[in-house]
Amino acid sequence: MDVSLRPVREDDLPFLNHLTNDEKGTGAHQWYGWHNPHRHRKRWEENGYISDDGGYLIIARGDDRIGFMSWTKQMTSRVSYCFEMGLIVAPEFRGQGYGTQAQQLLARYLFDHSTVNRVQASTEVTNVAEQRALEKAGFTKEGILRGIGFRAGHWQDGVLYSMLRADLN
């Protein structure tokens, strides 16, 4: 069964907290330590997790919550921007292709509902599964970002991927 993306609902907040504030839920490449457990509720109450500058969408398969996609606006020059996206898939659904499908859906959504020309994503060089998923979703590997992220007490190298609007034609 294919996945879909939908807006965050109030009853999704405990699920988001599990995927971002629980080491077992985040996975090795997304665990950055604990954070304020009320931050999801606060953001949901402020804007329902959707704004002009970014948002979250739940990855769903029927009634199952698979994970979530996020995106944020990144200024690329004084007059232009791109969107950077990310995702976390729940542990029980990893390795089944749902992340690839969700990445394709979010890229299409962002191109369809904004004037953005570029969507990008990055991951750690050791996260080979995510690199494969991005490539299967149609993203192009651009290069290595040395020492870009701090996790687990060390600076981590990253890999940058992008998709341009023209890549969909």
JSON list of C-alpha atoms in Angstrom, two decimals:
[
{"chain": "A", "resi": 1, "resn": "MET", "atom": "CA", "xyz": [0.00, 0.00, 0.00]},
{"chain": "A", "resi": 2, "resn": "ASP", "atom": "CA", "xyz": [1.26, 3.47, -0.87]},
{"chain": "A", "resi": 3, "resn": "VAL", "atom": "CA", "xyz": [1.74, 6.24, 1.65]},
{"chain": "A", "resi": 4, "resn": "SER", "atom": "CA", "xyz": [0.19, 9.69, 1.71]},
{"chain": "A", "resi": 5, "resn": "LEU", "atom": "CA", "xyz": [1.02, 12.93, 3.47]},
{"chain": "A", "resi": 6, "resn": "ARG", "atom": "CA", "xyz": [-1.47, 14.74, 5.67]},
{"chain": "A", "resi": 7, "resn": "PRO", "atom": "CA", "xyz": [-1.43, 17.67, 8.10]},
{"chain": "A", "resi": 8, "resn": "VAL", "atom": "CA", "xyz": [-0.56, 17.06, 11.74]},
{"chain": "A", "resi": 9, "resn": "ARG", "atom": "CA", "xyz": [-3.55, 16.55, 14.04]},
{"chain": "A", "resi": 10, "resn": "GLU", "atom": "CA", "xyz": [-3.62, 17.03, 17.78]},
{"chain": "A", "resi": 11, "resn": "ASP", "atom": "CA", "xyz": [-3.68, 13.27, 18.38]},
{"chain": "A", "resi": 12, "resn": "ASP", "atom": "CA", "xyz": [-0.37, 13.01, 16.43]},
{"chain": "A", "resi": 13, "resn": "LEU", "atom": "CA", "xyz": [1.58, 15.00, 19.04]},
{"chain": "A", "resi": 14, "resn": "PRO", "atom": "CA", "xyz": [2.58, 11.99, 21.22]},
{"chain": "A", "resi": 15, "resn": "PHE", "atom": "CA", "xyz": [3.78, 10.22, 18.04]},
{"chain": "A", "resi": 16, "resn": "LEU", "atom": "CA", "xyz": [5.91, 13.23, 17.06]},
{"chain": "A", "resi": 17, "resn": "ASN", "atom": "CA", "xyz": [7.35, 13.36, 20.56]},
{"chain": "A", "resi": 18, "resn": "HIS", "atom": "CA", "xyz": [8.26, 9.65, 20.34]},
{"chain": "A", "resi": 19, "resn": "LEU", "atom": "CA", "xyz": [10.04, 10.17, 17.00]},
{"chain": "A", "resi": 20, "resn": "THR", "atom": "CA", "xyz": [11.99, 13.23, 18.16]},
{"chain": "A", "resi": 21, "resn": "ASN", "atom": "CA", "xyz": [12.42, 12.92, 21.93]},
{"chain": "A", "resi": 22, "resn": "ASP", "atom": "CA", "xyz": [13.00, 9.19, 22.43]},
{"chain": "A", "resi": 23, "resn": "GLU", "atom": "CA", "xyz": [16.26, 7.55, 21.38]},
{"chain": "A", "resi": 24, "resn": "LYS", "atom": "CA", "xyz": [14.43, 4.37, 20.33]},
{"chain": "A", "resi": 25, "resn": "GLY", "atom": "CA", "xyz": [12.05, 6.36, 18.14]},
{"chain": "A", "resi": 26, "resn": "THR", "atom": "CA", "xyz": [14.55, 8.67, 16.48]},
{"chain": "A", "resi": 27, "resn": "GLY", "atom": "CA", "xyz": [17.13, 6.14, 15.36]},
{"chain": "A", "resi": 28, "resn": "ALA", "atom": "CA", "xyz": [20.89, 6.46, 15.50]},
{"chain": "A", "resi": 29, "resn": "HIS", "atom": "CA", "xyz": [21.21, 9.29, 12.97]},
{"chain": "A", "resi": 30, "resn": "GLN", "atom": "CA", "xyz": [18.51, 11.54, 14.46]},
{"chain": "A", "resi": 31, "resn": "TRP", "atom": "CA", "xyz": [19.18, 11.32, 18.21]},
{"chain": "A", "resi": 32, "resn": "TYR", "atom": "CA", "xyz": [20.35, 14.74, 19.42]},
{"chain": "A", "resi": 33, "resn": "GLY", "atom": "CA", "xyz": [19.34, 14.41, 23.07]},
{"chain": "A", "resi": 34, "resn": "TRP", "atom": "CA", "xyz": [16.14, 15.32, 24.87]},
{"chain": "A", "resi": 35, "resn": "HIS", "atom": "CA", "xyz": [14.26, 18.52, 24.28]},
{"chain": "A", "resi": 36, "resn": "ASN", "atom": "CA", "xyz": [11.26, 20.31, 25.77]},
{"chain": "A", "resi": 37, "resn": "PRO", "atom": "CA", "xyz": [8.41, 17.75, 25.61]},
{"chain": "A", "resi": 38, "resn": "HIS", "atom": "CA", "xyz": [5.87, 20.56, 25.14]},
{"chain": "A", "resi": 39, "resn": "ARG", "atom": "CA", "xyz": [7.43, 22.05, 22.02]},
{"chain": "A", "resi": 40, "resn": "HIS", "atom": "CA", "xyz": [5.25, 20.00, 19.64]},
{"chain": "A", "resi": 41, "resn": "ARG", "atom": "CA", "xyz": [2.03, 21.13, 21.34]},
{"chain": "A", "resi": 42, "resn": "LYS", "atom": "CA", "xyz": [3.18, 24.75, 21.34]},
{"chain": "A", "resi": 43, "resn": "ARG", "atom": "CA", "xyz": [3.99, 24.74, 17.62]},
{"chain": "A", "resi": 44, "resn": "TRP", "atom": "CA", "xyz": [0.79, 22.88, 16.75]},
{"chain": "A", "resi": 45, "resn": "GLU", "atom": "CA", "xyz": [-1.25, 25.45, 18.69]},
{"chain": "A", "resi": 46, "resn": "GLU", "atom": "CA", "xyz": [0.61, 28.32, 16.98]},
{"chain": "A", "resi": 47, "resn": "ASN", "atom": "CA", "xyz": [0.18, 27.24, 13.36]},
{"chain": "A", "resi": 48, "resn": "GLY", "atom": "CA", "xyz": [-0.85, 23.58, 13.06]},
{"chain": "A", "resi": 49, "resn": "TYR", "atom": "CA", "xyz": [2.71, 22.82, 11.94]},
{"chain": "A", "resi": 50, "resn": "ILE", "atom": "CA", "xyz": [2.29, 24.59, 8.58]},
{"chain": "A", "resi": 51, "resn": "SER", "atom": "CA", "xyz": [3.58, 28.05, 7.71]},
{"chain": "A", "resi": 52, "resn": "ASP", "atom": "CA", "xyz": [5.10, 29.88, 4.76]},
{"chain": "A", "resi": 53, "resn": "ASP", "atom": "CA", "xyz": [8.55, 29.08, 6.17]},
{"chain": "A", "resi": 54, "resn": "GLY", "atom": "CA", "xyz": [8.08, 25.34, 6.61]},
{"chain": "A", "resi": 55, "resn": "GLY", "atom": "CA", "xyz": [6.13, 22.66, 8.36]},
{"chain": "A", "resi": 56, "resn": "TYR", "atom": "CA", "xyz": [5.52, 19.03, 9.22]},
{"chain": "A", "resi": 57, "resn": "LEU", "atom": "CA", "xyz": [3.28, 16.51, 7.50]},
{"chain": "A", "resi": 58, "resn": "ILE", "atom": "CA", "xyz": [2.47, 13.03, 8.80]},
{"chain": "A", "resi": 59, "resn": "ILE", "atom": "CA", "xyz": [3.42, 10.10, 6.57]},
{"chain": "A", "resi": 60, "resn": "ALA", "atom": "CA", "xyz": [0.39, 7.81, 6.66]},
{"chain": "A", "resi": 61, "resn": "ARG", "atom": "CA", "xyz": [-0.58, 4.44, 5.24]},
{"chain": "A", "resi": 62, "resn": "GLY", "atom": "CA", "xyz": [-4.29, 4.07, 5.81]},
{"chain": "A", "resi": 63, "resn": "ASP", "atom": "CA", "xyz": [-4.78, 4.62, 9.54]},
{"chain": "A", "resi": 64, "resn": "ASP", "atom": "CA", "xyz": [-1.11, 3.87, 10.34]},
{"chain": "A", "resi": 65, "resn": "ARG", "atom": "CA", "xyz": [1.28, 6.69, 11.17]},
{"chain": "A", "resi": 66, "resn": "ILE", "atom": "CA", "xyz": [4.52, 5.82, 9.37]},
{"chain": "A", "resi": 67, "resn": "GLY", "atom": "CA", "xyz": [6.56, 8.90, 10.30]},
{"chain": "A", "resi": 68, "resn": "PHE", "atom": "CA", "xyz": [6.74, 12.56, 9.40]},
{"chain": "A", "resi": 69, "resn": "MET", "atom": "CA", "xyz": [8.25, 14.85, 6.79]},
{"chain": "A", "resi": 70, "resn": "SER", "atom": "CA", "xyz": [9.51, 18.34, 7.59]},
{"chain": "A", "resi": 71, "resn": "TRP", "atom": "CA", "xyz": [10.63, 21.27, 5.49]},
{"chain": "A", "resi": 72, "resn": "THR", "atom": "CA", "xyz": [12.13, 24.67, 6.19]},
{"chain": "A", "resi": 73, "resn": "LYS", "atom": "CA", "xyz": [12.79, 27.70, 4.03]},
{"chain": "A", "resi": 74, "resn": "GLN", "atom": "CA", "xyz": [16.50, 28.37, 3.46]},
{"chain": "A", "resi": 75, "resn": "MET", "atom": "CA", "xyz": [17.52, 31.70, 1.93]},
{"chain": "A", "resi": 76, "resn": "THR", "atom": "CA", "xyz": [19.93, 31.10, -0.96]},
{"chain": "A", "resi": 77, "resn": "SER", "atom": "CA", "xyz": [20.38, 34.75, -1.94]},
{"chain": "A", "resi": 78, "resn": "ARG", "atom": "CA", "xyz": [18.86, 38.09, -1.10]},
{"chain": "A", "resi": 79, "resn": "VAL", "atom": "CA", "xyz": [15.91, 37.34, -3.41]},
{"chain": "A", "resi": 80, "resn": "SER", "atom": "CA", "xyz": [15.62, 33.55, -3.55]},
{"chain": "A", "resi": 81, "resn": "TYR", "atom": "CA", "xyz": [15.20, 30.55, -1.32]},
{"chain": "A", "resi": 82, "resn": "CYS", "atom": "CA", "xyz": [14.97, 26.78, -1.38]},
{"chain": "A", "resi": 83, "resn": "PHE", "atom": "CA", "xyz": [13.29, 24.30, 0.92]},
{"chain": "A", "resi": 84, "resn": "GLU", "atom": "CA", "xyz": [15.32, 21.82, 2.98]},
{"chain": "A", "resi": 85, "resn": "MET", "atom": "CA", "xyz": [13.42, 18.68, 3.89]},
{"chain": "A", "resi": 86, "resn": "GLY", "atom": "CA", "xyz": [13.89, 15.87, 6.33]},
{"chain": "A", "resi": 87, "resn": "LEU", "atom": "CA", "xyz": [12.03, 12.89, 7.67]},
{"chain": "A", "resi": 88, "resn": "ILE", "atom": "CA", "xyz": [11.89, 10.36, 10.43]},
{"chain": "A", "resi": 89, "resn": "VAL", "atom": "CA", "xyz": [10.21, 7.00, 9.82]},
{"chain": "A", "resi": 90, "resn": "ALA", "atom": "CA", "xyz": [9.01, 5.03, 12.84]},
{"chain": "A", "resi": 91, "resn": "PRO", "atom": "CA", "xyz": [11.31, 2.08, 13.65]},
{"chain": "A", "resi": 92, "resn": "GLU", "atom": "CA", "xyz": [8.77, -0.59, 12.73]},
{"chain": "A", "resi": 93, "resn": "PHE", "atom": "CA", "xyz": [8.37, 0.86, 9.21]},
{"chain": "A", "resi": 94, "resn": "ARG", "atom": "CA", "xyz": [12.02, 1.51, 8.30]},
{"chain": "A", "resi": 95, "resn": "GLY", "atom": "CA", "xyz": [13.58, -0.23, 5.31]},
{"chain": "A", "resi": 96, "resn": "GLN", "atom": "CA", "xyz": [10.28, -0.74, 3.47]},
{"chain": "A", "resi": 97, "resn": "GLY", "atom": "CA", "xyz": [10.44, 2.13, 0.96]},
{"chain": "A", "resi": 98, "resn": "TYR", "atom": "CA", "xyz": [7.98, 4.42, 2.74]},
{"chain": "A", "resi": 99, "resn": "GLY", "atom": "CA", "xyz": [10.60, 7.15, 3.20]},
{"chain": "A", "resi": 100, "resn": "THR", "atom": "CA", "xyz": [11.36, 7.20, -0.53]},
{"chain": "A", "resi": 101, "resn": "GLN", "atom": "CA", "xyz": [7.66, 7.53, -1.38]},
{"chain": "A", "resi": 102, "resn": "ALA", "atom": "CA", "xyz": [7.20, 10.29, 1.20]},
{"chain": "A", "resi": 103, "resn": "GLN", "atom": "CA", "xyz": [10.20, 12.23, -0.11]},
{"chain": "A", "resi": 104, "resn": "GLN", "atom": "CA", "xyz": [8.80, 12.11, -3.64]},
{"chain": "A", "resi": 105, "resn": "LEU", "atom": "CA", "xyz": [5.39, 13.27, -2.40]},
{"chain": "A", "resi": 106, "resn": "LEU", "atom": "CA", "xyz": [6.79, 16.18, -0.40]},
{"chain": "A", "resi": 107, "resn": "ALA", "atom": "CA", "xyz": [9.04, 17.36, -3.24]},
{"chain": "A", "resi": 108, "resn": "ARG", "atom": "CA", "xyz": [6.07, 17.30, -5.62]},
{"chain": "A", "resi": 109, "resn": "TYR", "atom": "CA", "xyz": [3.90, 19.11, -3.05]},
{"chain": "A", "resi": 110, "resn": "LEU", "atom": "CA", "xyz": [6.50, 21.87, -2.55]},
{"chain": "A", "resi": 111, "resn": "PHE", "atom": "CA", "xyz": [6.97, 22.38, -6.29]},
{"chain": "A", "resi": 112, "resn": "ASP", "atom": "CA", "xyz": [3.20, 22.39, -6.88]},
{"chain": "A", "resi": 113, "resn": "HIS", "atom": "CA", "xyz": [2.36, 24.87, -4.12]},
{"chain": "A", "resi": 114, "resn": "SER", "atom": "CA", "xyz": [5.27, 27.33, -4.17]},
{"chain": "A", "resi": 115, "resn": "THR", "atom": "CA", "xyz": [7.55, 29.04, -6.66]},
{"chain": "A", "resi": 116, "resn": "VAL", "atom": "CA", "xyz": [10.61, 27.34, -5.20]},
{"chain": "A", "resi": 117, "resn": "ASN", "atom": "CA", "xyz": [13.09, 25.97, -7.76]},
{"chain": "A", "resi": 118, "resn": "ARG", "atom": "CA", "xyz": [15.13, 23.76, -5.44]},
{"chain": "A", "resi": 119, "resn": "VAL", "atom": "CA", "xyz": [14.40, 21.23, -2.70]},
{"chain": "A", "resi": 120, "resn": "GLN", "atom": "CA", "xyz": [17.38, 19.84, -0.83]},
{"chain": "A", "resi": 121, "resn": "ALA", "atom": "CA", "xyz": [18.07, 17.27, 1.84]},
{"chain": "A", "resi": 122, "resn": "SER", "atom": "CA", "xyz": [21.16, 16.22, 3.71]},
{"chain": "A", "resi": 123, "resn": "THR", "atom": "CA", "xyz": [22.12, 13.25, 5.80]},
{"chain": "A", "resi": 124, "resn": "GLU", "atom": "CA", "xyz": [25.20, 11.93, 7.54]},
{"chain": "A", "resi": 125, "resn": "VAL", "atom": "CA", "xyz": [27.77, 10.12, 5.40]},
{"chain": "A", "resi": 126, "resn": "THR", "atom": "CA", "xyz": [27.23, 7.00, 7.51]},
{"chain": "A", "resi": 127, "resn": "ASN", "atom": "CA", "xyz": [23.48, 6.96, 6.84]},
{"chain": "A", "resi": 128, "resn": "VAL", "atom": "CA", "xyz": [23.69, 4.88, 3.68]},
{"chain": "A", "resi": 129, "resn": "ALA", "atom": "CA", "xyz": [20.02, 3.83, 3.82]},
{"chain": "A", "resi": 130, "resn": "GLU", "atom": "CA", "xyz": [18.88, 7.47, 3.67]},
{"chain": "A", "resi": 131, "resn": "GLN", "atom": "CA", "xyz": [21.28, 8.22, 0.82]},
{"chain": "A", "resi": 132, "resn": "ARG", "atom": "CA", "xyz": [19.81, 5.31, -1.15]},
{"chain": "A", "resi": 133, "resn": "ALA", "atom": "CA", "xyz": [16.26, 6.51, -0.39]},
{"chain": "A", "resi": 134, "resn": "LEU", "atom": "CA", "xyz": [17.03, 10.03, -1.61]},
{"chain": "A", "resi": 135, "resn": "GLU", "atom": "CA", "xyz": [18.59, 8.71, -4.82]},
{"chain": "A", "resi": 136, "resn": "LYS", "atom": "CA", "xyz": [15.58, 6.44, -5.45]},
{"chain": "A", "resi": 137, "resn": "ALA", "atom": "CA", "xyz": [13.30, 9.44, -4.85]},
{"chain": "A", "resi": 138, "resn": "GLY", "atom": "CA", "xyz": [15.07, 11.30, -7.67]},
{"chain": "A", "resi": 139, "resn": "PHE", "atom": "CA", "xyz": [17.47, 13.51, -5.73]},
{"chain": "A", "resi": 140, "resn": "THR", "atom": "CA", "xyz": [20.98, 14.19, -7.05]},
{"chain": "A", "resi": 141, "resn": "LYS", "atom": "CA", "xyz": [24.02, 13.87, -4.81]},
{"chain": "A", "resi": 142, "resn": "GLU", "atom": "CA", "xyz": [25.91, 17.16, -4.81]},
{"chain": "A", "resi": 143, "resn": "GLY", "atom": "CA", "xyz": [28.76, 16.53, -2.43]},
{"chain": "A", "resi": 144, "resn": "ILE", "atom": "CA", "xyz": [30.16, 16.12, 1.06]},
{"chain": "A", "resi": 145, "resn": "LEU", "atom": "CA", "xyz": [29.64, 18.75, 3.75]},
{"chain": "A", "resi": 146, "resn": "ARG", "atom": "CA", "xyz": [32.61, 18.39, 6.09]},
{"chain": "A", "resi": 147, "resn": "GLY", "atom": "CA", "xyz": [31.93, 18.72, 9.82]},
{"chain": "A", "resi": 148, "resn": "ILE", "atom": "CA", "xyz": [28.38, 19.99, 9.24]},
{"chain": "A", "resi": 149, "resn": "GLY", "atom": "CA", "xyz": [26.51, 18.43, 12.16]},
{"chain": "A", "resi": 150, "resn": "PHE", "atom": "CA", "xyz": [27.19, 17.73, 15.81]},
{"chain": "A", "resi": 151, "resn": "ARG", "atom": "CA", "xyz": [25.75, 14.47, 17.14]},
{"chain": "A", "resi": 152, "resn": "ALA", "atom": "CA", "xyz": [26.84, 11.88, 19.71]},
{"chain": "A", "resi": 153, "resn": "GLY", "atom": "CA", "xyz": [29.71, 14.04, 20.96]},
{"chain": "A", "resi": 154, "resn": "HIS", "atom": "CA", "xyz": [31.39, 14.39, 17.55]},
{"chain": "A", "resi": 155, "resn": "TRP", "atom": "CA", "xyz": [31.21, 16.54, 14.45]},
{"chain": "A", "resi": 156, "resn": "GLN", "atom": "CA", "xyz": [29.72, 14.52, 11.59]},
{"chain": "A", "resi": 157, "resn": "ASP", "atom": "CA", "xyz": [30.24, 14.87, 7.85]},
{"chain": "A", "resi": 158, "resn": "GLY", "atom": "CA", "xyz": [27.10, 15.13, 5.73]},
{"chain": "A", "resi": 159, "resn": "VAL", "atom": "CA", "xyz": [26.01, 14.48, 2.17]},
{"chain": "A", "resi": 160, "resn": "LEU", "atom": "CA", "xyz": [23.92, 17.08, 0.32]},
{"chain": "A", "resi": 161, "resn": "TYR", "atom": "CA", "xyz": [21.24, 16.11, -2.20]},
{"chain": "A", "resi": 162, "resn": "SER", "atom": "CA", "xyz": [18.96, 18.27, -4.31]},
{"chain": "A", "resi": 163, "resn": "MET", "atom": "CA", "xyz": [16.07, 18.17, -6.74]},
{"chain": "A", "resi": 164, "resn": "LEU", "atom": "CA", "xyz": [15.30, 21.05, -9.08]},
{"chain": "A", "resi": 165, "resn": "ARG", "atom": "CA", "xyz": [11.90, 21.84, -10.50]},
{"chain": "A", "resi": 166, "resn": "ALA", "atom": "CA", "xyz": [13.25, 20.93, -13.98]},
{"chain": "A", "resi": 167, "resn": "ASP", "atom": "CA", "xyz": [14.20, 17.46, -12.71]},
{"chain": "A", "resi": 168, "resn": "LEU", "atom": "CA", "xyz": [10.49, 16.56, -12.55]},
{"chain": "A", "resi": 169, "resn": "ASN", "atom": "CA", "xyz": [9.85, 17.18, -16.27]}
]
